[in-house]
Amino acid sequence: MTPRSAGFRMPAEWEPQAGVWMAWPERPDTWRLGGKPAQAAFARLANTIARFEPVTMLVSAGQWANALAQLDPAVRVIEMTTNDAWLRDTGTTFVTDGQGNLGGVDWRFNGWGGLSDGLYFPWDADDAVAAKMCAIERARRFRAPLVTEGGAIHVDGEGTVITTEDCLLNPNRNPDLGRADVEAILGDHLGIDTVIWLGQGVPDDITGGHIDNLACFVAPGVVLLSWCDDPADPHHAVSREAEARLLAARDAKGRALRVERMPMPTPLFLTADEAGGLDRTNPALSSAAGDRLAASYVNFLIVNGAVIAPAFDVPTDAAAEAVLRRLFPGREVIMLPSREILLGGGNIHCVTQQQPAV
Ligand code: KQY
């Protein structure tokens, strides 16, 4: 039985939500200074989301008291073992059946590329997170025969998913699956009929090119794309190619897509001070001073009544906020300083997982 054959589909992020899941950051090779600055950023994000809907924070036994001390009392805290804090990628992708039932897709997780390209080993605790979330929520669990992460897919809730070839057709995820196999598995597990393939993700994205850092649906038929006008920047060619593919595509309803351009942030780089705060125990996470950070304003989260988006304390923040206010007129737009989350390799969307209302 697959989610589709059981009547389930993945709702769009703008549909009503029951809550948001996160996990507490602590590993010192991802998060500088033993995770302390990142913990403050995660707490601020969780406490902000909690103004709009319930939040669950997964926390290790060792960080229990520290997390509780920083989180709003409204945040539900659950002890769980994880390898890191990327709930978009390791958490279940929740699905609903329109009959009041909640399901959860449990993708196979291999640390963004397994032993060849992955970012850490082991990843077994992360791979177990989705099943534990399903058990906690009594959601029907569907283990999927596909290595992917939630950050590699965005749906419109009306039968279409966007993703990147760089992630889902990469031999470091699914060496034995071709394009048609991946499309069939996505269809069966997300309840979608159309896959729109983009090529590469944002340059320097250590996930290998997640869609959630490059583009997202903001409404049925409307895609917001991280855009770069500077021909000297590697993101220029990537964003042009992505736009051309999106404009040539038709969604599951037969619609041409409207593409909205989101300016990319002023280029951002890891400082020597920041690089010096990382434990040097993991060669795959060996970021160095001067490395470009894969910053993007499309890495935001939609919650009930609001959009919570990254800010980087650069001049482009104001333009990004204006775009979001125009595209989400009925929601509060909150720009949260998120450089500390970016330093770990992702942003607000990467560290959150929405649970749809049933
Ligand atoms: O979804 C993401 N952006 C995950 C990045 C993983 C980074 C590990 N340090």
Coordinates of C-alpha atoms and ligand atoms in Angstrom, one line a residue:
M1 CA 0.0 0.0 0.0
T2 CA 1.3 3.5 -0.9
P3 CA 0.0 6.8 0.4
R4 CA -1.7 7.4 -2.9
S5 CA -3.4 4.0 -3.0
A6 CA -4.6 4.6 0.6
G7 CA -6.0 8.0 -0.4
F8 CA -3.3 10.3 1.0
R9 CA -1.5 13.3 -0.5
M10 CA 1.0 15.9 0.8
P11 CA -0.9 19.2 1.3
A12 CA 0.8 22.5 0.2
E13 CA 2.6 24.4 3.0
W14 CA 0.0 27.2 2.8
E15 CA -2.9 24.8 3.8
P16 CA -4.0 24.8 7.4
Q17 CA -1.4 23.3 9.8
A18 CA -1.6 21.5 13.1
G19 CA 1.9 22.5 14.1
V20 CA 5.6 22.6 13.3
W21 CA 8.4 20.2 14.3
M22 CA 12.0 21.1 15.0
A23 CA 15.1 19.6 16.6
W24 CA 17.6 21.2 18.9
P25 CA 21.1 21.9 17.4
E26 CA 24.1 20.7 19.3
R27 CA 26.7 18.9 17.2
P28 CA 29.9 21.0 17.4
D29 CA 31.1 20.2 13.9
T30 CA 28.0 21.7 12.3
W31 CA 27.2 24.4 14.8
R32 CA 30.0 26.7 16.0
L33 CA 30.9 27.3 19.7
G34 CA 29.2 24.1 20.8
G35 CA 25.9 25.1 19.2
K36 CA 25.3 28.0 21.6
P37 CA 24.6 30.8 19.0
A38 CA 22.5 28.3 16.9
Q39 CA 20.5 27.3 19.9
A40 CA 19.6 30.9 20.5
A41 CA 18.5 31.3 16.8
F42 CA 16.5 28.0 16.9
A43 CA 14.8 29.1 20.2
R44 CA 13.9 32.4 18.7
L45 CA 12.5 30.7 15.6
A46 CA 10.5 28.2 17.6
N47 CA 9.2 30.9 20.0
T48 CA 8.1 33.0 17.0
I49 CA 6.3 30.1 15.3
A50 CA 4.6 29.3 18.6
R51 CA 2.8 32.7 18.4
F52 CA 0.9 31.2 15.4
E53 CA 0.6 27.4 16.1
P54 CA 1.9 24.5 18.2
V55 CA 5.6 23.7 18.0
T56 CA 7.3 20.5 19.0
M57 CA 11.1 20.5 19.7
L58 CA 13.0 17.3 19.7
V59 CA 15.9 17.5 22.2
S60 CA 18.6 15.1 23.4
A61 CA 18.7 14.1 27.1
G62 CA 21.8 16.1 27.6
Q63 CA 20.3 19.3 26.2
W64 CA 16.9 18.9 27.9
A65 CA 17.3 21.5 30.6
N66 CA 19.1 24.0 28.4
A67 CA 16.5 23.8 25.7
L68 CA 13.6 24.2 28.2
A69 CA 15.3 27.3 29.6
Q70 CA 15.3 29.0 26.2
L71 CA 12.0 27.8 24.8
D72 CA 8.6 29.4 25.3
P73 CA 6.6 27.2 27.7
A74 CA 4.1 26.7 24.9
V75 CA 6.6 24.7 23.0
R76 CA 6.2 20.9 23.4
V77 CA 9.6 19.4 24.1
I78 CA 10.2 15.7 23.4
E79 CA 13.4 13.8 24.2
M80 CA 14.7 12.1 21.0
T81 CA 18.1 11.0 19.7
T82 CA 19.1 12.6 16.4
N83 CA 22.4 13.0 14.6
D84 CA 21.6 16.7 13.8
A85 CA 18.8 19.2 13.6
W86 CA 17.5 19.2 10.0
L87 CA 13.9 18.2 10.5
R88 CA 12.9 19.2 7.0
D89 CA 15.2 16.4 5.8
T90 CA 14.9 13.8 8.5
G91 CA 11.4 14.3 9.7
T92 CA 8.4 12.6 8.2
T93 CA 6.7 14.2 5.2
F94 CA 3.1 14.3 6.6
V95 CA 0.2 13.4 4.3
T96 CA -3.5 13.6 4.8
D97 CA -6.5 11.7 3.3
G98 CA -9.3 14.2 3.6
Q99 CA -11.1 11.8 6.0
G100 CA -9.5 13.0 9.2
N101 CA -6.5 10.7 9.0
L102 CA -2.8 11.6 9.2
G103 CA 0.0 9.7 7.5
G104 CA 3.7 10.1 7.3
V105 CA 6.1 9.3 4.5
D106 CA 9.4 7.9 5.9
W107 CA 12.0 8.5 3.2
R108 CA 15.3 6.7 3.4
F109 CA 17.9 9.1 4.7
N110 CA 21.7 8.8 3.9
G111 CA 23.2 12.0 5.2
W112 CA 22.8 13.9 1.9
G113 CA 24.9 11.5 -0.2
G114 CA 26.0 8.4 1.8
L115 CA 29.5 7.3 2.4
S116 CA 30.8 9.0 -0.8
D117 CA 29.3 12.5 -0.5
G118 CA 27.4 12.6 2.8
L119 CA 28.0 15.2 5.4
Y120 CA 28.3 13.0 8.4
F121 CA 28.3 9.3 9.5
P122 CA 26.5 7.7 11.2
W123 CA 23.1 8.9 10.2
D124 CA 21.0 6.1 11.7
A125 CA 19.4 8.2 14.4
D126 CA 18.3 10.7 11.8
D127 CA 16.9 8.0 9.6
A128 CA 14.8 6.8 12.6
V129 CA 13.3 10.3 13.3
A130 CA 10.4 10.0 10.8
A131 CA 9.2 6.7 12.2
K132 CA 9.3 8.1 15.7
M133 CA 7.3 11.2 14.7
C134 CA 4.7 8.9 13.1
A135 CA 4.5 6.8 16.3
I136 CA 4.1 9.9 18.5
E137 CA 1.3 11.3 16.3
R138 CA -0.2 7.9 15.6
A139 CA 0.1 8.7 11.9
R140 CA 0.1 5.8 9.5
R141 CA 3.7 5.3 8.4
F142 CA 4.7 4.6 4.8
R143 CA 8.4 3.7 4.4
A144 CA 9.4 4.9 0.9
P145 CA 11.9 3.0 -1.4
L146 CA 13.7 6.3 -2.2
V147 CA 16.6 8.1 -0.6
T148 CA 15.7 11.7 -0.4
E149 CA 15.2 14.6 2.0
G150 CA 12.1 16.8 2.5
G151 CA 14.2 19.8 1.4
A152 CA 14.5 18.2 -2.0
I153 CA 10.7 18.5 -2.8
H154 CA 8.1 21.2 -2.8
V155 CA 4.5 20.5 -3.7
D156 CA 1.6 22.8 -4.7
G157 CA -1.1 20.6 -3.1
E158 CA -2.8 20.2 -6.5
G159 CA -0.8 17.4 -8.0
T160 CA 2.6 18.9 -8.8
V161 CA 6.1 18.6 -7.2
I162 CA 9.2 20.6 -8.1
T163 CA 12.6 19.1 -7.4
T164 CA 16.2 19.1 -8.8
E165 CA 18.0 16.5 -10.8
D166 CA 21.2 17.3 -8.8
C167 CA 19.6 15.7 -5.7
L168 CA 17.1 13.1 -6.8
L169 CA 18.9 11.7 -9.9
N170 CA 22.3 11.8 -8.1
P171 CA 23.9 8.3 -7.8
N172 CA 24.9 9.3 -4.3
R173 CA 21.1 9.0 -3.3
N174 CA 19.5 6.4 -5.6
P175 CA 22.1 4.7 -7.9
D176 CA 19.6 2.0 -9.1
L177 CA 16.7 4.3 -9.9
G178 CA 16.1 6.2 -13.2
R179 CA 14.0 9.4 -13.7
A180 CA 10.9 7.4 -14.4
D181 CA 11.3 5.3 -11.2
V182 CA 11.8 8.4 -9.1
E183 CA 8.8 10.0 -10.7
A184 CA 6.6 7.0 -9.9
I185 CA 7.8 6.8 -6.3
L186 CA 7.2 10.6 -5.8
G187 CA 3.7 10.2 -7.4
D188 CA 2.8 7.3 -5.1
H189 CA 4.1 8.9 -1.9
L190 CA 3.1 12.5 -2.3
G191 CA -0.1 11.9 -4.3
I192 CA 1.1 13.9 -7.2
D193 CA 0.9 13.4 -11.0
T194 CA 3.5 15.8 -12.4
V195 CA 7.2 16.2 -11.5
I196 CA 8.8 19.4 -12.7
W197 CA 12.6 18.9 -12.8
L198 CA 15.0 21.8 -12.3
G199 CA 18.7 21.1 -12.9
Q200 CA 21.1 22.5 -10.3
G201 CA 20.5 24.0 -6.9
V202 CA 22.0 27.2 -5.5
P203 CA 25.8 27.0 -5.9
D204 CA 27.7 26.0 -2.8
D205 CA 24.7 24.3 -1.3
I206 CA 26.2 21.4 0.6
T207 CA 23.1 19.3 0.2
G208 CA 23.9 19.0 -3.4
G209 CA 21.1 21.3 -4.5
H210 CA 17.9 21.3 -2.5
I211 CA 14.9 22.8 -4.2
D212 CA 13.9 24.5 -0.9
N213 CA 16.9 26.8 -1.2
L214 CA 16.3 27.6 -4.9
A215 CA 12.5 27.8 -5.5
C216 CA 9.1 27.1 -3.9
F217 CA 5.5 27.3 -4.8
V218 CA 3.8 30.3 -3.2
A219 CA 0.3 29.5 -4.6
P220 CA -1.0 27.0 -7.2
G221 CA 0.6 27.9 -10.5
V222 CA 3.1 30.4 -8.9
V223 CA 6.8 29.7 -8.2
L224 CA 9.1 32.0 -6.4
L225 CA 12.7 31.6 -7.7
S226 CA 15.9 32.8 -6.1
W227 CA 17.3 35.1 -8.8
C228 CA 20.7 36.6 -9.5
D229 CA 21.3 39.4 -12.0
D230 CA 25.1 39.4 -11.8
P231 CA 26.6 37.5 -14.8
A232 CA 29.8 37.1 -12.8
D233 CA 28.0 35.1 -10.1
P234 CA 27.6 31.4 -10.6
H235 CA 23.9 31.7 -9.5
H236 CA 23.2 33.8 -12.5
A237 CA 23.3 30.8 -14.9
V238 CA 21.6 28.5 -12.5
S239 CA 18.6 30.9 -11.9
R240 CA 18.3 31.6 -15.7
E241 CA 18.2 27.9 -16.5
A242 CA 15.7 27.2 -13.7
E243 CA 13.4 30.0 -14.9
A244 CA 13.5 28.7 -18.5
R245 CA 12.5 25.2 -17.3
L246 CA 9.7 26.5 -15.1
L247 CA 8.3 28.7 -17.9
A248 CA 8.4 25.8 -20.3
A249 CA 6.6 23.4 -17.8
R250 CA 2.9 22.7 -17.3
D251 CA 1.6 21.7 -13.9
A252 CA -0.7 18.8 -13.1
K253 CA -3.7 21.0 -13.9
G254 CA -2.3 21.9 -17.3
R255 CA -1.4 25.5 -16.2
A256 CA 1.7 27.4 -17.3
L257 CA 3.5 28.6 -14.3
R258 CA 4.0 32.3 -13.3
V259 CA 7.6 32.7 -12.0
E260 CA 8.3 35.4 -9.5
R261 CA 11.9 36.4 -9.0
M262 CA 13.3 36.7 -5.4
P263 CA 16.6 38.6 -5.3
M264 CA 19.4 36.6 -3.9
P265 CA 21.1 38.0 -0.8
T266 CA 24.3 40.1 -1.1
P267 CA 27.0 37.5 -1.3
L268 CA 27.9 36.2 2.2
F269 CA 31.1 34.4 3.3
L270 CA 32.2 32.4 6.4
T271 CA 34.4 34.6 8.5
A272 CA 37.7 33.3 10.2
D273 CA 36.1 33.8 13.6
E274 CA 33.1 31.7 12.6
A275 CA 35.2 29.0 11.0
G276 CA 37.4 28.9 14.1
G277 CA 34.3 28.0 16.3
L278 CA 33.7 24.7 14.6
D279 CA 35.0 21.4 15.9
R280 CA 37.4 20.0 13.3
T281 CA 36.4 16.3 13.7
N282 CA 34.7 15.8 10.4
P283 CA 36.4 16.3 7.0
A284 CA 33.1 16.4 5.2
L285 CA 32.1 19.5 7.2
S286 CA 35.4 21.2 6.9
S287 CA 34.3 24.7 6.1
A288 CA 37.0 27.3 5.9
A289 CA 37.2 31.1 6.3
G290 CA 36.1 32.7 3.0
D291 CA 33.8 29.9 1.9
R292 CA 30.7 31.3 0.2
L293 CA 27.5 30.6 2.1
A294 CA 24.5 29.3 0.1
A295 CA 22.1 32.0 1.3
S296 CA 18.6 32.3 -0.1
Y297 CA 15.5 34.1 0.9
V298 CA 13.2 31.4 -0.5
N299 CA 14.2 29.2 2.4
F300 CA 11.3 30.4 4.5
L301 CA 8.4 28.7 6.3
I302 CA 4.7 29.3 5.8
V303 CA 2.7 28.9 9.0
N304 CA -0.9 29.7 9.9
G305 CA -1.2 33.4 9.4
A306 CA 2.4 34.1 8.8
V307 CA 5.5 33.7 6.7
I308 CA 8.8 33.4 8.6
A309 CA 11.8 34.2 6.5
P310 CA 15.5 34.5 6.9
A311 CA 17.2 37.9 7.2
F312 CA 21.0 38.3 6.9
D313 CA 21.5 41.9 8.0
V314 CA 22.4 43.0 4.4
P315 CA 20.7 45.6 2.1
T316 CA 18.8 43.0 0.1
D317 CA 16.8 42.0 3.2
A318 CA 14.3 44.9 2.6
A319 CA 13.7 43.9 -1.0
A320 CA 13.1 40.3 0.0
E321 CA 10.6 41.4 2.7
A322 CA 8.8 43.5 0.1
V323 CA 8.5 40.5 -2.3
L324 CA 7.0 38.3 0.5
R325 CA 4.6 41.0 1.6
R326 CA 3.3 41.3 -2.0
L327 CA 3.0 37.6 -2.5
F328 CA 1.4 36.8 0.9
P329 CA -0.9 39.8 1.5
G330 CA -3.0 37.9 4.0
R331 CA -0.1 36.8 6.2
E332 CA 2.2 38.6 8.6
V333 CA 5.8 38.5 7.2
I334 CA 8.5 38.1 9.8
M335 CA 12.1 38.4 8.9
L336 CA 14.3 36.6 11.5
P337 CA 18.0 37.0 11.7
S338 CA 19.3 33.6 10.6
R339 CA 23.0 33.8 9.8
E340 CA 23.6 31.2 12.6
I341 CA 21.3 28.7 10.9
L342 CA 22.9 29.5 7.5
L343 CA 26.4 28.7 9.0
G344 CA 25.2 25.2 9.6
G345 CA 24.3 24.7 6.0
G346 CA 20.6 25.5 5.6
N347 CA 18.0 27.9 6.8
I348 CA 14.5 28.3 8.3
H349 CA 12.7 25.8 5.9
C350 CA 15.5 23.2 6.4
V351 CA 15.1 23.1 10.1
T352 CA 11.3 23.0 10.3
Q353 CA 8.7 20.4 9.3
Q354 CA 5.0 21.4 9.2
Q355 CA 2.3 19.0 10.2
P356 CA -0.9 19.6 8.3
A357 CA -4.3 19.9 10.0
V358 CA -6.5 16.9 9.2
Ligands
KQY1 O1 18.8 20.9 4.5 C1 19.9 21.3 4.7 N1 20.3 22.4 4.3 C2 20.9 20.4 5.4 C3 22.2 20.8 5.5 C4 23.1 19.8 6.3 C5 24.3 20.4 6.8 C6 25.0 19.5 7.8 N2 26.0 20.3 8.5

